[in-house]
Every structure is written in structure tokens, then in C-alpha cells.
Coordinates of C-alpha atoms in Angstrom, one line a residue:
M882 CA 94.3 143.7 -37.6
S883 CA 93.0 140.2 -38.7
D884 CA 91.3 137.6 -36.6
Q885 CA 92.2 133.9 -36.8
N886 CA 90.0 133.4 -39.9
G887 CA 91.8 136.2 -41.8
A888 CA 88.9 138.7 -41.6
D889 CA 90.0 142.4 -41.6
Q890 CA 88.6 144.0 -38.4
T891 CA 89.8 147.5 -39.2
R892 CA 87.1 148.1 -41.9
P893 CA 84.0 149.9 -40.7
T894 CA 80.8 147.9 -41.1
P895 CA 78.4 149.2 -43.7
T896 CA 75.5 151.2 -42.3
A897 CA 72.0 151.4 -43.7
L898 CA 71.2 154.5 -45.6
P899 CA 68.7 156.8 -44.0
I900 CA 66.5 156.9 -47.1
V901 CA 64.7 154.0 -48.7
I902 CA 62.7 154.3 -52.0
N903 CA 59.5 152.2 -51.6
A904 CA 57.9 153.2 -54.9
Q905 CA 58.4 155.5 -57.9
Y906 CA 55.6 156.6 -60.1
V907 CA 54.3 159.1 -62.6
K908 CA 51.8 161.2 -60.7
D909 CA 50.9 163.5 -63.7
F910 CA 52.1 163.7 -67.2
S911 CA 51.3 165.8 -70.3
F912 CA 52.9 166.2 -73.7
E913 CA 51.5 168.7 -76.1
N914 CA 52.6 169.1 -79.7
P915 CA 50.2 172.0 -80.7
N916 CA 51.9 173.2 -83.9
A917 CA 52.8 169.9 -85.5
P918 CA 53.4 169.2 -88.3
Q919 CA 54.6 172.7 -89.1
T920 CA 57.3 172.6 -86.3
L921 CA 58.5 169.3 -87.7
L922 CA 59.0 170.3 -91.3
P923 CA 62.6 170.2 -92.6
G924 CA 64.6 173.4 -92.4
Q925 CA 62.9 174.6 -89.2
P926 CA 65.2 176.5 -86.8
A927 CA 66.1 174.8 -83.5
P928 CA 63.6 175.6 -80.8
Q929 CA 64.5 177.6 -77.7
V930 CA 63.9 175.3 -74.7
S931 CA 63.2 176.4 -71.2
V932 CA 63.1 174.0 -68.2
G933 CA 61.4 174.7 -64.9
V934 CA 61.9 172.5 -61.8
D935 CA 60.2 172.4 -58.5
V936 CA 60.2 169.9 -55.6
R937 CA 57.7 169.3 -52.9
S938 CA 57.1 166.7 -50.2
Q939 CA 54.5 165.6 -47.8
Q940 CA 54.4 163.2 -44.9
V941 CA 52.1 160.2 -45.5
G942 CA 53.0 158.0 -42.5
D943 CA 55.2 158.0 -39.4
T944 CA 58.4 157.7 -41.4
L945 CA 56.9 157.7 -44.9
Y946 CA 57.0 160.6 -47.2
E947 CA 56.0 161.4 -50.8
V948 CA 58.6 163.5 -52.8
V949 CA 57.3 165.0 -56.0
L950 CA 59.7 166.3 -58.7
E951 CA 57.8 168.6 -61.0
M952 CA 59.3 169.5 -64.4
R953 CA 58.0 171.8 -67.1
C954 CA 59.8 171.9 -70.4
E955 CA 58.7 174.3 -73.2
A956 CA 60.2 174.6 -76.6
K957 CA 59.4 177.6 -78.8
V958 CA 60.2 178.4 -82.4
G959 CA 59.7 182.2 -82.5
E960 CA 56.3 182.8 -80.9
N961 CA 55.0 179.3 -81.7
T962 CA 55.2 176.5 -79.2
A963 CA 56.9 173.4 -80.6
F964 CA 56.2 171.2 -77.6
L965 CA 55.3 171.4 -74.0
V966 CA 56.0 168.7 -71.5
E967 CA 54.8 168.7 -67.9
L968 CA 55.8 165.9 -65.6
S969 CA 55.2 165.2 -61.9
Y970 CA 57.3 162.2 -61.0
A971 CA 57.0 161.0 -57.4
G972 CA 58.7 158.6 -55.0
L973 CA 57.4 157.1 -51.8
M974 CA 60.3 157.2 -49.4
T975 CA 61.0 156.0 -45.9
L976 CA 63.4 158.0 -43.7
Q977 CA 64.8 156.5 -40.5
G978 CA 67.3 157.6 -38.0
L979 CA 67.4 161.3 -39.0
A980 CA 67.1 164.2 -36.6
D981 CA 64.0 166.3 -37.3
E982 CA 66.1 169.2 -38.7
H983 CA 67.6 166.9 -41.4
I984 CA 64.4 165.5 -42.7
R985 CA 63.4 168.4 -44.9
P986 CA 66.8 168.8 -46.6
V987 CA 67.1 165.1 -47.2
L988 CA 63.6 165.0 -48.8
L989 CA 64.2 168.0 -51.0
I990 CA 67.8 167.4 -52.0
E991 CA 68.4 163.6 -51.9
G992 CA 64.8 162.6 -52.8
P993 CA 64.7 164.5 -56.2
R994 CA 68.4 163.6 -56.9
L995 CA 67.4 159.9 -56.8
L996 CA 64.2 160.5 -58.9
F997 CA 65.8 162.8 -61.5
P998 CA 67.3 160.2 -63.9
F999 CA 63.9 158.5 -64.3
A1000 CA 62.1 161.8 -64.9
R1001 CA 64.8 162.8 -67.4
A1002 CA 64.3 159.6 -69.3
I1003 CA 60.5 160.0 -69.4
I1004 CA 60.9 163.5 -70.8
A1005 CA 63.6 162.4 -73.3
D1006 CA 61.3 159.5 -74.6
A1007 CA 58.3 161.8 -74.8
T1008 CA 60.1 164.4 -76.9
R1009 CA 61.6 161.8 -79.2
D1010 CA 58.2 160.1 -79.6
G1011 CA 56.7 163.6 -80.4
G1012 CA 59.0 163.8 -83.4
Y1013 CA 61.9 165.9 -81.9
P1014 CA 65.4 165.0 -80.8
P1015 CA 65.3 163.6 -77.2
L1016 CA 65.5 166.5 -74.7
M1017 CA 68.4 165.5 -72.5
I1018 CA 68.1 167.7 -69.4
N1019 CA 71.4 168.6 -67.8
P1020 CA 71.9 167.4 -64.2
I1021 CA 70.3 169.7 -61.6
D1022 CA 71.9 170.9 -58.4
F1023 CA 69.1 170.2 -56.0
S1024 CA 71.2 171.4 -53.1
D1025 CA 71.4 174.9 -54.7
L1026 CA 67.7 174.7 -55.5
Y1027 CA 66.9 174.0 -51.9
R1028 CA 69.2 176.8 -50.6
R1029 CA 67.4 179.3 -53.0
Q1030 CA 64.0 178.1 -51.9
T1031 CA 64.8 178.4 -48.2
A1032 CA 66.8 181.6 -48.3
P1033 CA 65.2 184.4 -46.3
T1034 CA 63.6 186.9 -48.5
S1035 CA 64.3 190.5 -47.8
T1036 CA 61.5 193.1 -48.0
T1037 CA 61.9 196.7 -48.8
A1038 CA 59.7 199.4 -47.5

């Protein structure tokens, strides 16, 4: 239905998102290239890369939270470490209008999902600047990571 000015009144009005990123920053960062130049010589086999991810959060104000995406990437050629990257990339986020039971999932799923592309770029740049092809980390299912972290653990007697 349109009013006299031709505006469409059937469209829902956009609502504000419950999460606002106030700041993003590198909290801690390390790149090690312990066996260079040997690992960079021509003819070296491709390194085996492992990637570890963790997410944590803390409340720093009434509706203000810090979300930290921690990533550790290690590349090995045989027993030798080619490179090691450790990054803690954080965001200062405001959450409003959420029920208490939704705050933790939003922080630990949506928070890192928003931070991930920036952390990925930092790691890709660091590995490239270290003499290797840029490490392009595949997208991460933070929803699945959250479910695994919060799943009840069974104990056996």
C-alpha cells in the first residue's frame, strides 16, 4: 500500500543490529621464522600447516565487551618449523537489546565472525613477508566451534 507521496508502507523498517564494533586491534602478535633461510631454499617440500583457533570474551562495561580471536598457525617441514604465527586479534563491541541468554552466543559466534577477515589478512601478510606464500586460512564455522566448546563433557568412572 502506498501513501499519497508514493512511499511503500508494506516494507518493514530497518532495525539496528544488536552488535556494534567500537574498535578492532592487534592485542598480541608474533611471527617466528626459526629455520630460515634453509626452509626458503628452492626445492623445499611444501610445509604441513596446522591452525588452531580459540575465542574468548570479557565484559568491560555495562554493554561493552572485548572479544579476542586467538589464532596459532604452525608450518613444519619434517621435524623443522618453517614458521610460527600467533595472533590475538580483538574487538571492542557493544551489545544492546539482547536477552542475557543470547549475549554469550552472540559474542562467541558473531564477534569472531566479524573479526576473522581482518585476522586472516594479518596472518596472510605476515607469512608472505616472512618469505612464504600467503597463508589463506579457510573460513571458520564459529557456530560449530561454540557448540563444541559448550557441549557437556561426559566423564567415565
